Every structure is written in structure tokens, then in C-alpha cells.
Coordinates of C-alpha atoms and ligand atoms in Angstrom, one line a residue:
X21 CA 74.5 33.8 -47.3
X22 CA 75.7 35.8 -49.9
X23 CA 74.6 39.6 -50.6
X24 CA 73.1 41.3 -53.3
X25 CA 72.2 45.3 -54.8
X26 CA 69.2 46.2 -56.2
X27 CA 70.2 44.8 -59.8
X28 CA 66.8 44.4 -61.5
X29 CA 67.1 40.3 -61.4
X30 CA 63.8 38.8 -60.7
X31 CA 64.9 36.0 -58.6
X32 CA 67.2 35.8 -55.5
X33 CA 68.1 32.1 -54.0
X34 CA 67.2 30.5 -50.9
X35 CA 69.1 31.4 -48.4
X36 CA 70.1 34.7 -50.2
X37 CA 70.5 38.1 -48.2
X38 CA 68.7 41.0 -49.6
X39 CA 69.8 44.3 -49.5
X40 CA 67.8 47.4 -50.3
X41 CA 69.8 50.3 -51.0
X42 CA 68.6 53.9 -52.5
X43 CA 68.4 54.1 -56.2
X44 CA 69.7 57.6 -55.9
X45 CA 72.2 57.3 -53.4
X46 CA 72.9 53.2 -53.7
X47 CA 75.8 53.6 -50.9
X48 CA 72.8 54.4 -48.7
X49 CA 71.5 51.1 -47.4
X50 CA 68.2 51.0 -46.4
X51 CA 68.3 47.0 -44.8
X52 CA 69.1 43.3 -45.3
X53 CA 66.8 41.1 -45.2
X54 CA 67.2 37.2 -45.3
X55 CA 65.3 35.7 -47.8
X56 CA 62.3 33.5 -46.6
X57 CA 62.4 29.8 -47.8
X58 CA 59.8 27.5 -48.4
X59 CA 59.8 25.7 -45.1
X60 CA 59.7 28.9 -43.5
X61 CA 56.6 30.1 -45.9
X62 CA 54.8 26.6 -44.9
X63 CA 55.2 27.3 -41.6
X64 CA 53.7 30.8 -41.9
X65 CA 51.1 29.5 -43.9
X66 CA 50.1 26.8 -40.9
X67 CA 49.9 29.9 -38.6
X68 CA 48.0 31.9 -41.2
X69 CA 45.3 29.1 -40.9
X70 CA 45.5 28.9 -37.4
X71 CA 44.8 32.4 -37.2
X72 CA 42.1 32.8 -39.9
X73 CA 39.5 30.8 -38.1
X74 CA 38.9 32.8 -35.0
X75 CA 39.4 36.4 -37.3
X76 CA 36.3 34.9 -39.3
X77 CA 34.9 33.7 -36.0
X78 CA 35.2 37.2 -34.7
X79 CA 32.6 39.8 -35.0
X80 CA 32.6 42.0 -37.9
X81 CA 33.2 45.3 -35.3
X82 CA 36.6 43.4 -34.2
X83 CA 37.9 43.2 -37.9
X84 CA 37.0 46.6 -38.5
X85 CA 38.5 48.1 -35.5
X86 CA 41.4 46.5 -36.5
X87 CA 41.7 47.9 -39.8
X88 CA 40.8 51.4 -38.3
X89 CA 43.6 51.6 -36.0
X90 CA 45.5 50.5 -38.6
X91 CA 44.7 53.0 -40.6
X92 CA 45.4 55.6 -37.4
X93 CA 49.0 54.2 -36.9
X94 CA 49.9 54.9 -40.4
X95 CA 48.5 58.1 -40.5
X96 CA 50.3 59.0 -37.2
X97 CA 53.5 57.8 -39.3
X98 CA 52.9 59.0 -41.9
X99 CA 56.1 61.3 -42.8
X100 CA 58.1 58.6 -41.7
X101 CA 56.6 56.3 -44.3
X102 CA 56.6 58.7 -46.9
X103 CA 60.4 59.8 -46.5
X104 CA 61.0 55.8 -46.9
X105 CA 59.3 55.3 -49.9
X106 CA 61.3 58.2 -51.8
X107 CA 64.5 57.3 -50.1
X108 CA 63.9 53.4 -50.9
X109 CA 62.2 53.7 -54.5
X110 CA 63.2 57.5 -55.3
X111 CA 59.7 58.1 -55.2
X112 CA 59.4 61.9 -55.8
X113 CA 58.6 63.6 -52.3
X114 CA 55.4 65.2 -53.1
X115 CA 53.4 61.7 -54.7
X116 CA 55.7 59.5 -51.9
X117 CA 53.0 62.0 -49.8
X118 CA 49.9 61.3 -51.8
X119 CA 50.3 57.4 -51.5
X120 CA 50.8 57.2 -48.1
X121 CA 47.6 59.5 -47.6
X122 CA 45.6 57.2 -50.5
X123 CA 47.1 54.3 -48.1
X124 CA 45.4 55.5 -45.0
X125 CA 41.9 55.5 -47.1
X126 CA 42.7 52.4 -48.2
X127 CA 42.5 50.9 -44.8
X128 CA 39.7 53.0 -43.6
X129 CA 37.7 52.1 -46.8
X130 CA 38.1 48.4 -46.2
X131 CA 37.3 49.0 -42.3
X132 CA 34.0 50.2 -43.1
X133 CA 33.6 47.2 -45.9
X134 CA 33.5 44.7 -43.1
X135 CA 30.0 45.7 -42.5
X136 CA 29.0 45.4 -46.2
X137 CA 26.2 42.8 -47.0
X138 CA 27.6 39.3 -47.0
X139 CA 25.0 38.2 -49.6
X140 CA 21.7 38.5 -51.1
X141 CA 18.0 36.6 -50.3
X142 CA 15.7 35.4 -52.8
X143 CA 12.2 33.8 -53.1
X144 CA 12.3 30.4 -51.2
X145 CA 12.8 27.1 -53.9
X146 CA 10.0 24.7 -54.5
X147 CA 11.5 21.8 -53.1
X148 CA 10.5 18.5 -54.0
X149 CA 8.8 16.8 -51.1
X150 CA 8.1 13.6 -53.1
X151 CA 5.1 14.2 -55.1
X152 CA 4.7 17.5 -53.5
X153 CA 7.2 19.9 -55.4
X154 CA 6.6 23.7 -56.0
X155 CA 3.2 23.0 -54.7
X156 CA 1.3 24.3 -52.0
X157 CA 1.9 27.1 -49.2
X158 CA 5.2 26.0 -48.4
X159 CA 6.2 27.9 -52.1
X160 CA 6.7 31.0 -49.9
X161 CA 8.4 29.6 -47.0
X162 CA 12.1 28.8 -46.1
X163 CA 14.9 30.1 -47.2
X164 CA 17.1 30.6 -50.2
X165 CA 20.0 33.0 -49.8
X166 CA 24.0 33.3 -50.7
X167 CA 26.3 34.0 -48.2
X168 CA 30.2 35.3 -48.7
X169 CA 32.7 33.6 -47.0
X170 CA 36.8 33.9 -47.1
X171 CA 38.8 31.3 -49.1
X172 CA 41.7 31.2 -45.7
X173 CA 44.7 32.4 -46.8
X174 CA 45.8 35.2 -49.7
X175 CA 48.9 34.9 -51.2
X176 CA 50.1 38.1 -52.4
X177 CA 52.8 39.2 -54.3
X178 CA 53.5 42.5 -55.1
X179 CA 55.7 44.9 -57.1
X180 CA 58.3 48.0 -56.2
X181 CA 57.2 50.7 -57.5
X182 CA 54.0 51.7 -55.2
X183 CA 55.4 49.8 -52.0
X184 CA 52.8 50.9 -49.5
X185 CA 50.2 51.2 -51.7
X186 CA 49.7 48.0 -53.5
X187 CA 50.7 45.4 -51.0
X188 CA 47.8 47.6 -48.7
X189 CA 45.0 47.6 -51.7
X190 CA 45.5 43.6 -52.0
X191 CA 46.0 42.8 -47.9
X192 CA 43.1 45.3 -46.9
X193 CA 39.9 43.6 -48.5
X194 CA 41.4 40.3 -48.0
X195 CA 41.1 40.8 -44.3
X196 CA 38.3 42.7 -44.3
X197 CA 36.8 39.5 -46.1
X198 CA 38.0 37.2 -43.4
X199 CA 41.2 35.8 -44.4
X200 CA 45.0 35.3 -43.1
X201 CA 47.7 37.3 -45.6
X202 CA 51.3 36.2 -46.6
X203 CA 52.7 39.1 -48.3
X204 CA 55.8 38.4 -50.7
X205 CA 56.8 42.3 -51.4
X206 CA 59.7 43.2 -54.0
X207 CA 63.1 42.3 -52.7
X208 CA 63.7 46.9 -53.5
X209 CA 60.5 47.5 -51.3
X210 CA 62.1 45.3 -49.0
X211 CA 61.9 48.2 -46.0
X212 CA 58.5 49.7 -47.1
X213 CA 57.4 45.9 -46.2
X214 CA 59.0 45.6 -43.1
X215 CA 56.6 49.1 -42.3
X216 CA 53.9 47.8 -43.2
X217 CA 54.3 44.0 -41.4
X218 CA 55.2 46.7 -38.7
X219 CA 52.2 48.9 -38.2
X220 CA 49.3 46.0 -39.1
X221 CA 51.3 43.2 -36.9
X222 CA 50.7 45.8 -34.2
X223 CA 47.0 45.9 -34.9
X224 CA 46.6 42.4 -36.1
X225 CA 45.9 39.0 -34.1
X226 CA 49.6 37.1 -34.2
X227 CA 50.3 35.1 -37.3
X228 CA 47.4 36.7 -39.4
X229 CA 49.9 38.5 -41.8
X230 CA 53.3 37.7 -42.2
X231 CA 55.3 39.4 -44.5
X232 CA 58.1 37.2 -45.8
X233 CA 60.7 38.8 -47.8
X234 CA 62.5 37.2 -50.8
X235 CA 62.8 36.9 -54.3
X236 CA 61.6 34.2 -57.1
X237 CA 61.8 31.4 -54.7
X238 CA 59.5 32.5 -51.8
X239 CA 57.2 33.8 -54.2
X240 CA 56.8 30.2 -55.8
X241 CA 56.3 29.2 -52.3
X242 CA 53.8 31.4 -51.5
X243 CA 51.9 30.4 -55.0
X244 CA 52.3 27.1 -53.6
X245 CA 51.1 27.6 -49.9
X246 CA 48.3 30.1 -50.5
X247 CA 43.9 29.8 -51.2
X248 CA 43.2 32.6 -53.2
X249 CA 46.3 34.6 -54.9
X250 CA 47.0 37.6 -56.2
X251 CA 50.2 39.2 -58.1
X252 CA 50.9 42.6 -59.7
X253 CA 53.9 43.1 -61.5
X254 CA 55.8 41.7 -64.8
X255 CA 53.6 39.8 -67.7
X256 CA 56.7 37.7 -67.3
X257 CA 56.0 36.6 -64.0
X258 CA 52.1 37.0 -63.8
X259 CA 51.7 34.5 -66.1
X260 CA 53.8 31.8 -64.3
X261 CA 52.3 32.6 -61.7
X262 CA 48.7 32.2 -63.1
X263 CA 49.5 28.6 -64.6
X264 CA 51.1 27.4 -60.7
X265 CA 47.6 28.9 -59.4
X266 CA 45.8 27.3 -61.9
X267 CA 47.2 23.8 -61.6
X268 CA 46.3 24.2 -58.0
X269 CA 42.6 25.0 -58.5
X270 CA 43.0 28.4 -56.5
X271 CA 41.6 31.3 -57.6
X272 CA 43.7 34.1 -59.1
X273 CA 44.3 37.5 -60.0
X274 CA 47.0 39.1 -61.9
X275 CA 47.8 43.3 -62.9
X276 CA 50.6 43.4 -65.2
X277 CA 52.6 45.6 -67.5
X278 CA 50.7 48.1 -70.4
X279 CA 51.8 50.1 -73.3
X280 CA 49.7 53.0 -72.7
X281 CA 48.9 55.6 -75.1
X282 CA 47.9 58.7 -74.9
X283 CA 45.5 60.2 -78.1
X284 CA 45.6 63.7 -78.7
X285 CA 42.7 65.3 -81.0
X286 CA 43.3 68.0 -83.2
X287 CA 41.0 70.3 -81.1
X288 CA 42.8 69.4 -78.0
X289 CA 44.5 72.7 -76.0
X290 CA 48.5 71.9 -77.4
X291 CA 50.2 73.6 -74.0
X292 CA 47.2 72.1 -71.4
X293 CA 47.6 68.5 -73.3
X294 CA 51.4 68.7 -73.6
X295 CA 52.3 69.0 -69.4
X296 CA 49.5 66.3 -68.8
X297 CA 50.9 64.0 -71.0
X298 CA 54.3 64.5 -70.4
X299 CA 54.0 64.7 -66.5
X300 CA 51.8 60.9 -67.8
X301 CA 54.3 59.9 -69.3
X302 CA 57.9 60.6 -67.3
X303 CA 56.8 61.5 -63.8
X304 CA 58.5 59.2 -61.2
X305 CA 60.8 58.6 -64.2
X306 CA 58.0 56.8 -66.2
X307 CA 58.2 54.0 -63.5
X308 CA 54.3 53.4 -63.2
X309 CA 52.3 50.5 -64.8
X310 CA 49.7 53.2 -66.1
X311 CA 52.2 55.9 -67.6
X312 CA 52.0 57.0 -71.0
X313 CA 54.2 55.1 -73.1
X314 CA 52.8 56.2 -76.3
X315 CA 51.5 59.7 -77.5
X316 CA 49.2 59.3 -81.0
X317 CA 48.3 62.6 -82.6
X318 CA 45.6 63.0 -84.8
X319 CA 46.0 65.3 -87.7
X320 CA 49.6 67.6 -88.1
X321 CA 49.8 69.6 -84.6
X322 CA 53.3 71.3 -84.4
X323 CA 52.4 73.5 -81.6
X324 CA 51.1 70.2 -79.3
X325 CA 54.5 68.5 -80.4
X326 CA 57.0 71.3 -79.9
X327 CA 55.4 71.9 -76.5
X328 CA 55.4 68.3 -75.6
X329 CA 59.0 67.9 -76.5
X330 CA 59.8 71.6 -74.1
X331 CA 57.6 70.1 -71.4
X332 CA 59.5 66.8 -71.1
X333 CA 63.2 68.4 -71.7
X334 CA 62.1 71.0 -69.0
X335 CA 62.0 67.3 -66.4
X336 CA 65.2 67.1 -65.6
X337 CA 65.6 64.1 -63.0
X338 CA 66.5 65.5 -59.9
X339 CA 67.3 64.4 -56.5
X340 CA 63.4 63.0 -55.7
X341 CA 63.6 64.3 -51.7
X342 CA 63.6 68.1 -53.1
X343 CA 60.4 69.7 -53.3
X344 CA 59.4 69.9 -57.0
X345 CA 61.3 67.1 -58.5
X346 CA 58.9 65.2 -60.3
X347 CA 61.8 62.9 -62.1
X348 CA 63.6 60.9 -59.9
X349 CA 66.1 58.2 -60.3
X350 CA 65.4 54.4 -62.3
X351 CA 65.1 51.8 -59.6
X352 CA 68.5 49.8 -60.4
X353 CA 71.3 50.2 -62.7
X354 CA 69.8 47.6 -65.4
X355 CA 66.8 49.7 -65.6
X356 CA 68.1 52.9 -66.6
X357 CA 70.3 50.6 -68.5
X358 CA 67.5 49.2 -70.2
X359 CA 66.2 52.8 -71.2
X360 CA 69.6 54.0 -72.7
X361 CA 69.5 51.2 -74.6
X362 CA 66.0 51.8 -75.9
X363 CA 66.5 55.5 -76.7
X364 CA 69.7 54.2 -78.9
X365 CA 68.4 51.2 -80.6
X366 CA 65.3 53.9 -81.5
X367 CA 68.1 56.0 -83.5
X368 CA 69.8 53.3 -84.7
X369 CA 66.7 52.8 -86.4
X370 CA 66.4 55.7 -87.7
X371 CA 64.0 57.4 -85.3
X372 CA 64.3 60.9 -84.5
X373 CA 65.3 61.4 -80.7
X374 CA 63.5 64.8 -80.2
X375 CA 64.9 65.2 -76.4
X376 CA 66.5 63.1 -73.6
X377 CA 68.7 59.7 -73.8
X378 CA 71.6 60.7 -71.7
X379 CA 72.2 59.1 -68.2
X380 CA 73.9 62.2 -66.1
X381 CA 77.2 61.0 -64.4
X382 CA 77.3 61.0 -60.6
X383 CA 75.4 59.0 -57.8
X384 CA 72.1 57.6 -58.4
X385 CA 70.8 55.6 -61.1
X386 CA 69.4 58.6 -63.3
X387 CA 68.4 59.1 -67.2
X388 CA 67.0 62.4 -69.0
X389 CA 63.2 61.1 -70.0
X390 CA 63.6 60.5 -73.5
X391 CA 60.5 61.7 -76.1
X392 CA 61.1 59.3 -79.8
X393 CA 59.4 60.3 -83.3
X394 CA 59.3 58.2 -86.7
X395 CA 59.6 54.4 -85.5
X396 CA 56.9 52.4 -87.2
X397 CA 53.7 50.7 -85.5
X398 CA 55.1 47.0 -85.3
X399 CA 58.8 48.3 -83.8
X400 CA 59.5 46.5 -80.9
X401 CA 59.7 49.8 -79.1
X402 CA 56.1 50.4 -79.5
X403 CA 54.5 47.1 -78.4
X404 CA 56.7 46.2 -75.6
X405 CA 56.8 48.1 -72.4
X406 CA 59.9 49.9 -71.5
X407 CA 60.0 50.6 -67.5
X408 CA 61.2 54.2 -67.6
X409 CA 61.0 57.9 -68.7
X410 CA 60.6 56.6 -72.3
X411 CA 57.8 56.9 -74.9
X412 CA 57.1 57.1 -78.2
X413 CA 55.2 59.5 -80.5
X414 CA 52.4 58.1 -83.0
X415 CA 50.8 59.9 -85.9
X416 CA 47.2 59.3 -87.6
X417 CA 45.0 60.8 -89.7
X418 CA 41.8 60.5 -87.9
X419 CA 40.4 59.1 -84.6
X420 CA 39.5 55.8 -86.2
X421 CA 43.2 55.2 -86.6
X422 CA 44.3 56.5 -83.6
X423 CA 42.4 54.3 -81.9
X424 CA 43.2 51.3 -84.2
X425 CA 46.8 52.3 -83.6
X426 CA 46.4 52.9 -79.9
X427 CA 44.3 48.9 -79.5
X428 CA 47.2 47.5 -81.9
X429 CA 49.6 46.1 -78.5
X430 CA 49.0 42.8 -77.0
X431 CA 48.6 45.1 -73.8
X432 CA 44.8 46.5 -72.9
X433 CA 45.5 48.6 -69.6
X434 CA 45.1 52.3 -69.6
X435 CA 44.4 54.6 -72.1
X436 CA 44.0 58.5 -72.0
X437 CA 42.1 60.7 -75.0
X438 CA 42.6 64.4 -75.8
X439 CA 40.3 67.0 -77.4
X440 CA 37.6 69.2 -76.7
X441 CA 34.4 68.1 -78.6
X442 CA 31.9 65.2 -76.9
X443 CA 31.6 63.6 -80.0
X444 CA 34.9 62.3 -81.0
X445 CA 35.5 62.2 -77.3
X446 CA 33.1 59.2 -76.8
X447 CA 33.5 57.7 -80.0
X448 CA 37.5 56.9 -79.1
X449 CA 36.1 55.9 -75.9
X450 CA 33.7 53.2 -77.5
X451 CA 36.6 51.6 -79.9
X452 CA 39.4 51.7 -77.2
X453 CA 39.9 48.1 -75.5
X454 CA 41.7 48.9 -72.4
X455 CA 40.3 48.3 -68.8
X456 CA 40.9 52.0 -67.9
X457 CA 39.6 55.0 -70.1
X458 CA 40.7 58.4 -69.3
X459 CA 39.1 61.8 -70.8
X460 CA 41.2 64.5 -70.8
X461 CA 42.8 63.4 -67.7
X462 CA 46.4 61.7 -67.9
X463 CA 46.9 57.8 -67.8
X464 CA 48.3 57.2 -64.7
X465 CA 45.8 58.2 -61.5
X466 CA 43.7 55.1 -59.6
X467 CA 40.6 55.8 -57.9
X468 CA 40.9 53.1 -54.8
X469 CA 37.5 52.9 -54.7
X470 CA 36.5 51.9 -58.2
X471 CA 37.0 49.1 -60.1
X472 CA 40.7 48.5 -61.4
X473 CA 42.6 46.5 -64.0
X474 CA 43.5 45.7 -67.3
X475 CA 42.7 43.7 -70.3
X476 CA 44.3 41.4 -73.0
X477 CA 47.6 40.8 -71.6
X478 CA 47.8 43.3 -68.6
X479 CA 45.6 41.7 -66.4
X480 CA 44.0 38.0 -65.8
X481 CA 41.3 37.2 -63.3
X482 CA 39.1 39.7 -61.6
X483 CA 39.6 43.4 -60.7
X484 CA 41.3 44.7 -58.1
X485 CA 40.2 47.6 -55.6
X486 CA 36.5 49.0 -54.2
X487 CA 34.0 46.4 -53.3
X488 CA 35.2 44.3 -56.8
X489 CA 38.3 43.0 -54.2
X490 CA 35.6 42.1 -51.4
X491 CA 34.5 39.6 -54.1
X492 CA 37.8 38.0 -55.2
X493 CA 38.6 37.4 -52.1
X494 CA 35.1 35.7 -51.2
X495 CA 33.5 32.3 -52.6
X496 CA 29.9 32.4 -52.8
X497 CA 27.8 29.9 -51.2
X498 CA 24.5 29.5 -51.8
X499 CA 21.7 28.4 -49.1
X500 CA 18.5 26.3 -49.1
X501 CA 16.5 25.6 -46.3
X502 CA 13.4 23.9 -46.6
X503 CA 9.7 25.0 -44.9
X504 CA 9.4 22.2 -42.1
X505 CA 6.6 19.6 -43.4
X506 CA 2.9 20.7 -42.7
Ligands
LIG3 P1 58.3 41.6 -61.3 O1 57.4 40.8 -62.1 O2 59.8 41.5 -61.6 O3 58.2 41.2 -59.8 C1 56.9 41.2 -59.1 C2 56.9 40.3 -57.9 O4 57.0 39.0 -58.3 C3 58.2 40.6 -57.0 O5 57.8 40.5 -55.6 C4 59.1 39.4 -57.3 O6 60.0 39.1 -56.3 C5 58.1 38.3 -57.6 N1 58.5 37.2 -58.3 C6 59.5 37.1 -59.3 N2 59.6 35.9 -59.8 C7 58.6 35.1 -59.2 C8 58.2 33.8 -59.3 N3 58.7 32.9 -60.2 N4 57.1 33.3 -58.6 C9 56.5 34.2 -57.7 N5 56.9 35.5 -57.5 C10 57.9 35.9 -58.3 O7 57.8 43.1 -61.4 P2 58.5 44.5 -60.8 O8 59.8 44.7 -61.6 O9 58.6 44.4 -59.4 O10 57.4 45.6 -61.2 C11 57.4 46.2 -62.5 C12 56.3 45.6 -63.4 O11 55.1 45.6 -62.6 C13 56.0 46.4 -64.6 O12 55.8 45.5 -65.7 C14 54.7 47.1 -64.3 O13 54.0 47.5 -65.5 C15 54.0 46.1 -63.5 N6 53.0 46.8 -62.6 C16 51.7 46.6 -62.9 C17 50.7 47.2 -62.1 C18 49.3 47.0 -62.4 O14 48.4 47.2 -61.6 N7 48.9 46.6 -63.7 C19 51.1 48.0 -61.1 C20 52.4 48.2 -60.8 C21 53.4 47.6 -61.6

């Protein structure tokens, strides 16, 4: 076995020994894990099935009560799991916090789903009796009704960056649906994972969910082993991953990556606007799918873009375990290498670098969030999403073009709009084609209970979270059952 940092490659080989360290102190190992293979991913899978049957045999009480003490154990852990998140990710103390508390109602939400109606009942059919059909008094007898039923086992693959959280909003309504879970987290939420396998293994029925860490490789397998799968993560990725499902005839989900923006009226409040949008846009060092990566103002507004350029120079990244620090480190060297590189390539050509771009010496795996002016629309910088405390700023002349402007990216997941008059308010919110639409509120914030996901090329397949999940992890079935003869 050979050993491996967090180094921001995608795939690890059989056989391969991960090791998660701390972004911010990368001496500071957090475990090795060997990766699963495929045989060993089968063999999960076999239990999974095993399993599955009697959890969908049980009674609904006994998958809820499951899911409730669940819920209990983590929220009796819950500074422990919090304090591994920001020393495994350099999640910022304070939002390390709020996910582990939006984790607990997570699995509470889903306990209390297991009792949600399975389907719906409609007027009986006319069946055709031979001569007889839709005749008679039988019309209003039998049965016609659907009933919801698991596919067997979810495959689910999931990203770094919220490591409790994501993995919980995908394995949650799977459950509570009926199924088994194999969960393939990110080789850098490797010990998050191991929590998690952890607290539900201890509330679970053995061989229901098994989490199996690795990289590219178990993740094929997975694809390969799985009835239902869902992904979050790269578009890189998510789309392999679609086509494997695909070919397989399973259904599918995927979230992906977005290239935000962030429209800012001329009647929006410059200082209010300014710290929303730049907490949007660098908080957690800009590592979140829905954070701002693109700020379009409408009109000339000097005072909104000298106090967004103070607000994001006043982020300084900062050890993410102090109270405060809402900048942390990048996950791995590449990906603060990756952001360097952006914020120079920017000047290069001939963008104006208005704060930010420097990556402080020492420990840790840190950059200064970087705010960039005068690149044009089609810039490479603009459509493509860079994974860290970097955005652009946009101008436009009125909210038609902003909007055009801010729908102009292959990417449809999040977008956010500034101002303080209704009308132009909802009229960017009718012309804007992402899956999320925020109104004077900032980009990145998910309501677990509501429907969630992106459009275009951020997200494939149905949405994720509320009872929207229930469904995806469900097949319909529809039932007839004929009035007896006479
Ligand atoms: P990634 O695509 O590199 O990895 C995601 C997962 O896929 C990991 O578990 C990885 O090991 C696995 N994987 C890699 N290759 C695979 C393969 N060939 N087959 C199966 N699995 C494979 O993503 P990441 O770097 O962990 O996360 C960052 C990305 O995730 C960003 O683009 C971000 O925008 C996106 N993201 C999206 C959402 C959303 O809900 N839309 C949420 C969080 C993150």
C-alpha cells in the first residue's frame, strides 16, 4: 500500500491507503484509511440486500426509531463532530456548529417522514369483464391505488466540503424510504465518514449502511453495485457517473458545481449588500457549491464596490478553530494552487485585482480571498467555477442585462438579487434560470426541508432534500384490484 496527502487528485488506486490530514495544519493527521475495492464493495452490497428486506419488512415505528436515536447520538456528540469537521476540512468553528445542528434535523426530519403517505387512492378502473367493461355497479368498487416502495440499495457518493451534512441529507430519506446505503465519502472527509458509519452503525441493523472509503475506483464500484444512485460533487465526475448509471437502467441524481452570481440593483443598501455578498462569496474560503462567484452591478455604484472590496480585504483567513474566523484554509495545496493561479492569469489579462491574491507563508494551505474587476463575459474566469475565495465583478446597465449576464454560464445553480423595490425584484426573479433564487439574502444557505438543486449543468435527475428525496429514492407502483364478479 502506498500513502497519500490530501493533494486534490480525484482518484486513489485499489489498494491505496488514504490519509486525511488538516488543511491548516497538514502535519496533523487525522486517519488512514485503506481504500475499499470492488470485491469488497460487492460484498457490502450482498449484505446491503440482505439487510434491506427485513428493514422494509419492519414496521414504519422501527425505521423511525432508528433514525431518532440517530439523531440523539449525534446531538449528544455533537461538539466532538463539530471540532472534526473544522479540524478535517478547516471548516470555520462557528458554521462547523450550524451543520452538525442542521445534521441532527436532518435525521429527525426523515424519522418523522417514515410515517408520510406511501401513496395516493383513486376511483376504481372499469375493468373489462368481457362484454361487461366500465358497466354496471361494479364502476365504484375495487381498488385503484399507487403505493411507494424502495429501489434496495442507494449508492451514494459524496463530496468534502459539507462532510456530515451531505452524506446525512442523501442516506437519511433513503432509509427512511426502505433502502440499504453504501456510502463512498471524499477520501479528505475520510474521518467525518468514519463518524458517521459510527453513530448510525450503532443505531442501524448490521450491514444496512456501510461506509467504504476510497477514491475513483470504489466509487466506480459503487456506481456499479448500487439501485438507485446519487452523487454530489465535480461536473467532471457527475457526469461519468450519470452515463455508468444510465447504462445500467438505475435511476440517478447528480448536484454539481455553479458559477453563481450575485446581482446588485442600484437601489440596493451598498454597506448591507457588500458584507452579504462578500461573506457569499469567500466565507469557508469560497469552498461552497452555492458561493458567490460572480458580483453583477447594475448602473455605476462606487460606494457598493469600495465597500465590497473593504469587506472582503477585512477576511483575512485565519486559523478556522478561533472564534470569528470566517476564512479558513483551501482544502489541499492544489486548490489554493488553483486560486493563485486564477487571481494571476486574471491580471495577466489585464484585469484589475482590487484586493487579495497572496497565499500567506506558514502552515496551512491558506490564500487572501481575492475580489477581480474588468475581465470580459466569455473569460474563462467567469464561466468556469474556481473552488475558492475567488470571484469576479460584472457590470450592466440595467436588470435585463444583468440577468442576461448572470444566465450566460453553462451552470444554472444558485443565484442571489439585490435591491429594494418589488418590481425589479421579481422581474430578475422571472428571467433568472437557476434552481435556487435568493432575494436579498446571500447565495449560499439550504433549507433541508425544501426542495434543492440546480439546473443546466449543475444538477441532473431529481432534487435533493424535503419530501422531493422521499421520492427519488421510491419507484411508484400502481395497483388494480378488481370488484369480485356479481
Ligand atoms: P469530486 O467530483 O472531485 O468528488 C466527489 C466524489 O466523487 C468523491 O467522493 C470522489 O472520491 C468521487 N469520485 C471521483 N471520481 C469518481 C469516479 N470516477 N466514479 C465515482 N466516484 C468518483 O468533488 P469534490 O472536489 O469532492 O467537491 C467539490 C465539487 O463539488 C465542486 O465542484 C462543488 O461545486 C461541488 N459541490 C456541489 C454541491 C451541490 O449540491 N451542487 C454541493 C457540494 C459540492
Amino acid at each position: 500500500m502506498t500513502g497519500r496527502t490530501k493533494d486534490g487528485q480525484l482518484g486513489s488506486a485499489v489498494g491505496e491507503l488514504i490519509r486525511s490530514v488538516s488543511p491548516q495544519r497538514p502535519a496533523d493527521v487525522i486517519g488512514e484509511y485503506p481504500a475499499r475495492t470492488p470485491e469488497q464493495v460487492q460484498a457490502a452490497a450482498g449484505q446491503a440486500r440482505d439487510s434491506q428486506r427485513d428493514w422494509w419488512r419492519a414496521a414504519a415505528a422501527a425505521r423511525s426509531a432508528a433514525l431518532s436515536a440517530a439523531a440523539a447520538q449525534l446531538r449528544a456528540r455533537r461538539d466532538e463532530a463539530a471540532a472534526l469537521i473544522t479540524r478535517e476540512v478547516g471548516k470555520p468553528a462557528g458554521e462547523a456548529a450550524g451543520e452538525v445542528a442542521r445534521s441532527v434535523s436532518i435525521l429527525e426530519y426523515y424519522a418523522q417522514a417514515c410515517f408520510a403517505e406511501l401513496g395516493a387512492h383513486y376511483p376504481p378502473s372499469a375493468v373489462d369483464r368481457g362484454g361487461q367493461a366500465g358497466s354496471s355497479a361494479q364502476g365504484n368498487t375495487g381498488l385503484l391505488y399507487t403505493e411507494r416502495r424502495p429501489h434496495g440499495v442507494a449508492g451514494l457518493i459524496t463530496p468534502w466540503n459539507f462532510p456530515l451534512a451531505i452524506p446525512l441529507w442523501k442516506a437519511a430519506p433513503a432509509l427512511a424510504a426502505g433502502n440499504a446505503v453504501l456510502l463512498k465519502p471524499s477520501p479528505e472527509a475520510a474521518g467525518c465518514a468514519e463518524l458517521i458509519g459510527d453513530i448510525l452503525g450503532g443505531c442501524l441493523p448490521a450491514g444496512l449502511l456501510t461506509v467504504l472509503p476510497g477514491g475513483a475506483a470504489t466509487g466506480a464500484a459503487v456506481v456499479a453495485a448500487a439501485d438507485v444512485v446519487s452523487f454530489t460533487g465535480s461536473v467532471q465526475v457527475g457526469r461519468q457517473v450519470a452515463i455508468t448509471a444510465t447504462g445500467r437502467g438505475v435511476p440517478v441524481q447528480c448536484e454539481m458545481g455553479g458559477q453563481n452570481a450575485a446581482i446588485i440593483l442600484p437601489d440596493a443598501d451598498p454597506a448591507a449588500a457588500a458584507a452579504m455578498v462578500a461573506g457569499a462569496a469567500m466565507g469557508y474560503a469560497g469552498q461552497k457549491c452555492t458561493a458567490t462567484r460572480r458580483i453583477i452591478v447594475v448602473g455605476q455604484q462606487h460606494a457598493f464596490v469600495a465597500a465590497l472590496t473593504a469587506a472582503v480585504a477585512a477576511l483575512a483567513p485565519a486559523d478556522p478553530a478561533e472564534p470569528g474566523t470566517v476564512v479558513g484554509p483551501l482544502i489541499t495545496d492544489s486548490a489554493r494552487a488553483k486560486v493563485l493561479a486564477a487571481v494571476a492569469l486574471a491580471a495577466a489579462d489585464g484585469a484589475r485585482v482590487l484586493t487579495g491574491g497572496s497565499g500567506p507563508a506558514g502552515d496551512g494551505w491558506f490564500a487572501e480571498p481575492a475580489l477581480v474587476d474588468g475581465l470580459p463575459p466569455g473569460h474563462p474566469l467567469c464561466q468556469q467555477e474556481t473552488f475558492g475565495p475567488f470571484a469576479v465583478l460584472q457590470h450592466a446597465d440595467d436588470v435585463d442585462s444583468a440577468v442576461a449576464l448572470a444566465n450566460g454560464v453553462e451552470f444554472g445553480l444558485v443565484s442571489s438579487v439585490h435591491g429594494g423595490s418589488l418590481g425589479p425584484l421579481l422581474g430578475a426573479v422571472a428571467g433568472l434560470d437557476t434552481g435556487l433564487i435568493r432575494v436579498n439574502a446571500p447565495t449560499t444557505g439550504v433549507d433541508f426541508y425544501a426542495p434543492f438543486g440546480g439546473e443546466k449543468a449543475s444538477g441532473l435527475g431529481h432534487r435533493e432534500q424535503g419530501m422531493a428525496a422521499l421520492a427519488f429514492y421510491a419507484s411508484t407502483r400502481t395497483i388494480t384490484i378488481a370488484a369480485g364478479p356479481g
